[in-house]
Amino acid sequence: MEQTFSWKRFAWLGIGTFLFYLFMAWALPVTDTVESNYALSAVTMMKHGEFLSPMIYDMYWYDKPIMAYWGLILSYSLFGISDLAARLPSIVVSTCTVLAMYRMAFSIYQVERIAMWSAIALGTALEFWYIGHAVVTDGYLVLFSMGIFYYLYRGITGESHRHMVYAYMFAGLAVLTKGPVGIVLPGIILILYVALNRRMDWFKYVFSWKGILAFILVVAPWYGYMYHTHGMEFINGFLGLHNVTRATQSEHPEVNHWWYYLPIFLGGSLPWTGAILYGMYRGWKTRTDAYLYTMIMGWGTILFYTMMATKYPTYAFISVIPFSLLGAFGILSMKD
């Protein structure tokens, strides 16, 4: 039975989530090397009045695109430079992601319990809680990936070019956050989903020219500026070293195991790991379109990063999106 979306419940969820992540965040110093690099880069950019080209130690560097630095610079400008100000963008982004999960799940299933438990399973998962406070790019990527996968699903199953345009726009934001993987991974997963459904007619939506144009309009200004300003130094540093090289040559060969992301999934999903596995099991009996899509998205993400030479704990983080949906079904199945 379809239900009416409650904006009041949505607002309370947002307030509660923000306060949950804000609690004691001021007591978490920025000491991790990766976090420190991002925090220091934003400070360096402000020092030089440089708001488009990432910098560190008074030099340009091309580790990641611009999105996370913009978040840090905005926070520092509003609240001053501090550890809490460095963590606030991640807290805001994580709150938005939980709200997006609630809205997305309700839109697909029209059942408030599914939407709420999906949001709870996401927001209270161990790995998501950690990323929700961390000064890294992964939280932004999950938020934009939420938009990508939701609108891809709507665009394909509803045969809607309009939704595909939205999906490509979110893919553009993901590429401004993390690089080419922001569109390559969703593209592979979508093609696999279409192929398994044996719907070759859907490919006209996969490669929607309107969507591709929207993607170009989102990414071209910054990437065009970077190439115009820094030339091949940017191409070789960003695309070459930080993308192609990491994908083909392991930075941490001692952890390059095929099972690397499995314990991260099992531990990072706590306390909902059992519910997620149960949701996978129960869903297998019906194998709806939505179930197939979430399974391909979740395990496809893990498989994709397993095949990459360099492995890092947060690389497969976006799998929390489909796994939280499956966790909600597992919870409700056990409750019923």
Coordinates of C-alpha atoms in Angstrom, one line a residue:
M1 CA 0.0 0.0 0.0
E2 CA 1.5 3.4 -1.1
Q3 CA 2.0 5.9 1.7
T4 CA 2.4 9.7 1.7
F5 CA 5.9 11.2 2.1
S6 CA 6.3 13.0 5.4
W7 CA 8.4 16.1 5.2
K8 CA 8.1 16.5 9.0
R9 CA 9.7 13.1 9.5
F10 CA 12.3 14.0 6.9
A11 CA 13.2 17.2 8.7
W12 CA 13.5 15.5 12.1
L13 CA 15.7 12.8 10.5
G14 CA 18.0 15.5 9.2
I15 CA 18.2 17.3 12.5
G16 CA 18.9 14.1 14.4
T17 CA 21.5 12.9 11.9
F18 CA 23.4 16.2 12.0
L19 CA 23.5 16.3 15.8
F20 CA 24.5 12.6 15.9
Y21 CA 27.5 13.3 13.7
L22 CA 28.3 16.7 15.3
F23 CA 28.4 15.2 18.8
M24 CA 32.0 15.2 20.1
A25 CA 33.4 16.0 16.6
W26 CA 35.2 18.9 18.1
A27 CA 37.3 16.4 20.2
L28 CA 38.6 14.6 17.1
P29 CA 41.9 16.2 16.1
V30 CA 43.1 16.0 12.5
T31 CA 46.2 13.9 12.8
D32 CA 45.8 11.2 10.1
T33 CA 48.2 11.8 7.2
V34 CA 45.5 11.7 4.5
E35 CA 43.2 14.0 6.5
S36 CA 46.0 16.4 7.1
N37 CA 46.9 16.6 3.4
Y38 CA 43.3 17.7 2.6
A39 CA 43.1 20.1 5.5
L40 CA 46.5 21.6 4.8
S41 CA 45.8 21.9 1.1
A42 CA 42.7 24.1 1.7
V43 CA 44.7 26.3 4.0
T44 CA 47.5 26.6 1.4
M45 CA 45.0 27.5 -1.3
M46 CA 43.4 30.2 0.9
K47 CA 46.9 31.6 1.7
H48 CA 47.6 32.0 -2.0
G49 CA 44.1 33.1 -3.0
E50 CA 43.9 30.0 -5.3
F51 CA 40.5 28.5 -5.4
L52 CA 40.7 26.4 -8.6
S53 CA 44.1 24.6 -8.5
P54 CA 44.7 22.3 -5.5
M55 CA 48.0 23.2 -3.7
I56 CA 50.0 21.8 -0.8
Y57 CA 53.3 23.1 0.7
D58 CA 53.0 26.1 -1.6
M59 CA 53.1 23.9 -4.7
Y60 CA 50.4 22.6 -7.0
W61 CA 49.4 19.0 -6.7
Y62 CA 46.9 16.8 -8.5
D63 CA 45.9 14.0 -6.2
K64 CA 42.2 14.7 -6.3
P65 CA 39.8 17.1 -8.1
I66 CA 38.5 20.3 -6.5
M67 CA 35.2 19.4 -4.8
A68 CA 36.4 18.5 -1.3
Y69 CA 38.8 21.5 -1.2
W70 CA 35.9 23.8 -2.0
G71 CA 34.0 22.3 1.0
L72 CA 36.9 22.9 3.3
I73 CA 37.6 26.4 2.0
L74 CA 33.9 27.4 2.6
S75 CA 33.9 26.0 6.1
Y76 CA 37.2 27.7 7.0
S77 CA 35.9 31.0 5.6
L78 CA 32.7 30.8 7.7
F79 CA 34.0 29.3 10.9
G80 CA 37.8 29.9 10.9
I81 CA 40.5 27.3 10.6
S82 CA 40.1 24.5 13.1
D83 CA 39.8 20.8 13.4
L84 CA 36.1 21.1 13.8
A85 CA 35.8 23.4 10.8
A86 CA 37.7 20.8 8.8
R87 CA 35.2 18.1 9.8
L88 CA 32.0 20.1 9.3
P89 CA 31.8 19.6 5.5
S90 CA 31.9 15.8 6.0
I91 CA 29.3 16.0 8.7
V92 CA 27.0 18.1 6.5
V93 CA 27.6 15.8 3.4
S94 CA 26.9 12.7 5.5
T95 CA 23.6 14.2 6.8
C96 CA 22.6 15.0 3.2
T97 CA 23.4 11.4 2.2
V98 CA 21.2 9.9 5.0
L99 CA 18.4 12.2 3.9
A100 CA 19.0 11.2 0.3
M101 CA 18.8 7.6 1.2
Y102 CA 15.5 8.1 3.0
R103 CA 14.0 10.0 0.0
M104 CA 15.4 7.6 -2.6
A105 CA 14.1 4.5 -0.8
F106 CA 10.7 6.0 -0.3
S107 CA 10.5 7.1 -3.9
I108 CA 11.2 3.5 -5.1
Y109 CA 9.2 1.5 -2.6
Q110 CA 6.5 4.0 -1.3
V111 CA 6.9 2.4 2.1
E112 CA 8.0 4.6 5.0
R113 CA 9.4 1.8 7.1
I114 CA 11.7 0.7 4.3
A115 CA 12.9 4.3 3.8
M116 CA 13.5 4.9 7.5
W117 CA 15.4 1.6 8.1
S118 CA 17.5 2.2 5.0
A119 CA 18.5 5.6 6.4
I120 CA 19.2 4.2 9.8
A121 CA 21.2 1.3 8.5
L122 CA 23.3 3.7 6.4
G123 CA 23.8 6.4 9.0
T124 CA 24.7 4.1 11.9
A125 CA 27.0 1.7 10.0
L126 CA 30.5 1.7 11.4
E127 CA 32.3 2.6 8.2
F128 CA 29.8 5.3 7.3
W129 CA 30.1 6.8 10.8
Y130 CA 33.9 7.0 10.4
I131 CA 33.7 8.6 6.9
G132 CA 31.0 10.9 8.2
H133 CA 33.7 12.6 10.4
A134 CA 36.8 12.1 8.1
V135 CA 38.4 14.8 6.1
V136 CA 38.4 12.9 2.9
T137 CA 36.6 12.8 -0.5
D138 CA 34.7 9.6 0.0
G139 CA 31.7 11.1 1.7
Y140 CA 31.1 13.5 -1.2
L141 CA 31.5 10.6 -3.6
V142 CA 28.8 8.5 -1.8
L143 CA 26.4 11.4 -1.9
F144 CA 26.8 12.0 -5.6
S145 CA 26.8 8.3 -6.3
M146 CA 23.4 8.1 -4.5
G147 CA 22.1 10.5 -7.1
I148 CA 23.8 8.6 -10.0
F149 CA 22.4 5.2 -9.1
Y150 CA 18.9 6.4 -8.2
Y151 CA 18.4 8.4 -11.4
L152 CA 20.1 5.7 -13.5
Y153 CA 17.5 3.2 -12.1
R154 CA 14.7 5.6 -12.8
G155 CA 16.0 6.5 -16.2
I156 CA 16.4 2.9 -17.4
T157 CA 13.4 1.2 -15.8
G158 CA 11.2 4.2 -16.6
E159 CA 12.8 4.7 -20.0
S160 CA 13.3 8.4 -19.2
H161 CA 15.9 10.6 -20.9
R162 CA 15.1 13.3 -18.3
H163 CA 16.2 11.1 -15.4
M164 CA 19.3 10.0 -17.4
V165 CA 20.3 13.7 -17.6
Y166 CA 20.1 14.0 -13.8
A167 CA 22.2 10.8 -13.5
Y168 CA 24.9 12.2 -15.8
M169 CA 24.9 15.5 -13.9
F170 CA 25.5 13.7 -10.6
A171 CA 28.2 11.7 -12.4
G172 CA 29.8 15.0 -13.4
L173 CA 29.9 16.0 -9.7
A174 CA 31.4 12.6 -8.8
V175 CA 34.1 13.2 -11.4
L176 CA 34.8 16.6 -9.9
T177 CA 35.2 14.8 -6.6
K178 CA 37.2 11.6 -7.3
G179 CA 38.1 11.6 -11.0
P180 CA 37.1 9.3 -13.9
V181 CA 35.9 6.5 -11.6
G182 CA 32.9 8.7 -10.9
I183 CA 31.5 7.8 -14.3
V184 CA 33.4 4.6 -15.2
L185 CA 32.2 2.5 -12.4
P186 CA 28.5 3.5 -12.6
G187 CA 28.7 3.0 -16.4
I188 CA 30.1 -0.6 -16.0
I189 CA 27.4 -1.5 -13.5
L190 CA 24.6 0.0 -15.6
I191 CA 25.8 -1.9 -18.7
L192 CA 25.9 -5.1 -16.8
Y193 CA 22.4 -4.5 -15.4
V194 CA 21.1 -3.9 -19.0
A195 CA 22.9 -6.9 -20.3
L196 CA 21.5 -9.2 -17.6
N197 CA 18.0 -8.0 -18.4
R198 CA 18.6 -8.6 -22.1
R199 CA 17.1 -5.2 -22.9
M200 CA 19.3 -4.0 -25.7
D201 CA 16.8 -1.3 -26.4
W202 CA 17.7 0.3 -23.1
F203 CA 21.1 1.3 -24.5
K204 CA 19.6 4.4 -26.1
Y205 CA 19.1 5.6 -22.6
V206 CA 22.4 4.5 -21.3
F207 CA 24.1 6.6 -23.9
S208 CA 21.6 9.4 -23.9
W209 CA 23.1 12.4 -25.8
K210 CA 21.3 14.8 -23.5
G211 CA 22.9 13.1 -20.5
I212 CA 26.3 13.1 -22.0
L213 CA 26.0 16.8 -22.9
A214 CA 24.9 17.6 -19.3
F215 CA 28.0 15.6 -18.0
I216 CA 30.3 17.6 -20.2
L217 CA 28.8 20.9 -19.1
V218 CA 29.4 20.0 -15.5
V219 CA 33.0 18.8 -15.8
A220 CA 34.4 20.8 -18.7
P221 CA 34.8 24.2 -16.9
W222 CA 37.2 22.9 -14.1
Y223 CA 39.0 20.2 -16.1
G224 CA 39.3 22.6 -19.1
Y225 CA 40.7 25.3 -16.8
M226 CA 43.2 22.9 -15.2
Y227 CA 44.5 21.8 -18.6
H228 CA 44.6 25.3 -19.9
T229 CA 46.6 26.5 -16.8
H230 CA 48.8 23.5 -16.1
G231 CA 48.9 21.6 -19.4
M232 CA 50.4 18.1 -19.5
E233 CA 51.7 18.4 -15.9
F234 CA 48.1 18.1 -14.8
I235 CA 47.3 15.3 -17.2
N236 CA 50.4 13.3 -16.3
G237 CA 50.0 13.9 -12.5
F238 CA 46.3 13.5 -12.1
L239 CA 45.2 11.0 -14.9
G240 CA 48.6 9.3 -15.2
L241 CA 50.0 8.9 -11.7
H242 CA 46.9 9.2 -9.5
N243 CA 44.5 7.2 -11.7
V244 CA 46.1 4.9 -14.3
T245 CA 49.2 4.1 -12.2
R246 CA 47.2 3.3 -9.1
A247 CA 44.9 1.1 -11.1
T248 CA 47.7 -0.9 -12.7
Q249 CA 50.5 -0.8 -10.1
S250 CA 49.9 -1.6 -6.5
E251 CA 50.9 1.0 -4.0
H252 CA 50.5 -1.4 -1.1
P253 CA 51.4 -4.9 -2.6
E254 CA 51.5 -6.4 0.9
V255 CA 47.6 -6.1 1.1
N256 CA 46.9 -7.0 -2.5
H257 CA 44.6 -10.0 -1.7
W258 CA 41.4 -11.0 -3.6
W259 CA 39.5 -11.0 -0.4
Y260 CA 40.7 -7.6 0.8
Y261 CA 37.3 -5.9 0.7
L262 CA 35.3 -8.7 2.2
P263 CA 36.3 -8.2 5.9
I264 CA 35.9 -4.4 5.3
F265 CA 32.4 -5.0 4.1
L266 CA 31.6 -7.4 7.0
G267 CA 33.1 -5.1 9.7
G268 CA 32.2 -1.8 8.2
S269 CA 28.5 -2.8 8.0
L270 CA 28.3 -3.4 11.7
P271 CA 25.9 -3.5 13.5
W272 CA 23.8 -4.4 10.4
T273 CA 26.0 -7.0 8.8
G274 CA 23.6 -9.8 9.7
A275 CA 20.6 -7.9 8.5
I276 CA 22.3 -7.1 5.2
L277 CA 23.2 -10.8 4.6
Y278 CA 19.7 -11.8 5.5
G279 CA 18.2 -9.2 3.2
M280 CA 20.4 -10.6 0.3
Y281 CA 19.1 -14.1 1.1
R282 CA 15.4 -13.2 1.3
G283 CA 15.6 -11.0 -1.8
W284 CA 17.0 -13.9 -3.8
K285 CA 13.6 -15.7 -3.6
T286 CA 11.8 -12.9 -5.4
R287 CA 14.6 -11.4 -7.4
T288 CA 12.8 -8.2 -8.3
D289 CA 14.3 -5.6 -10.6
A290 CA 15.3 -3.4 -7.6
Y291 CA 16.9 -6.4 -5.9
L292 CA 19.0 -7.3 -8.9
Y293 CA 20.0 -3.7 -9.3
T294 CA 21.2 -3.3 -5.7
M295 CA 23.1 -6.6 -5.8
I296 CA 24.9 -5.7 -9.0
M297 CA 25.7 -2.3 -7.6
G298 CA 27.0 -3.6 -4.3
W299 CA 29.0 -6.6 -5.4
G300 CA 29.9 -5.0 -8.7
T301 CA 31.6 -2.2 -6.8
I302 CA 33.5 -4.6 -4.6
L303 CA 34.6 -6.7 -7.7
F304 CA 35.6 -3.6 -9.6
Y305 CA 38.0 -2.4 -6.8
T306 CA 39.2 -6.0 -6.2
M307 CA 40.4 -6.0 -9.8
M308 CA 42.4 -2.7 -9.3
A309 CA 46.0 -3.1 -8.4
T310 CA 46.0 -0.6 -5.6
K311 CA 43.7 -1.4 -2.7
Y312 CA 42.6 1.0 0.0
P313 CA 40.0 0.6 2.8
T314 CA 37.6 3.3 1.5
Y315 CA 37.7 2.6 -2.2
A316 CA 34.6 0.4 -2.2
F317 CA 32.8 2.6 0.2
I318 CA 29.9 3.4 -2.2
S319 CA 28.7 -0.2 -1.8
V320 CA 27.1 1.1 1.5
I321 CA 24.3 2.5 -0.7
P322 CA 22.8 -0.8 -2.0
F323 CA 23.8 -2.7 1.1
S324 CA 21.9 -0.3 3.4
L325 CA 18.7 -0.9 1.2
L326 CA 19.2 -4.7 1.5
G327 CA 19.8 -4.2 5.3
A328 CA 16.4 -2.5 5.6
F329 CA 14.7 -5.5 4.0
G330 CA 16.6 -7.8 6.3
I331 CA 15.6 -5.9 9.4
L332 CA 11.9 -5.8 8.4
S333 CA 12.0 -9.5 7.4
M334 CA 13.3 -10.4 10.9
K335 CA 10.8 -8.1 12.6
D336 CA 7.9 -9.6 10.6

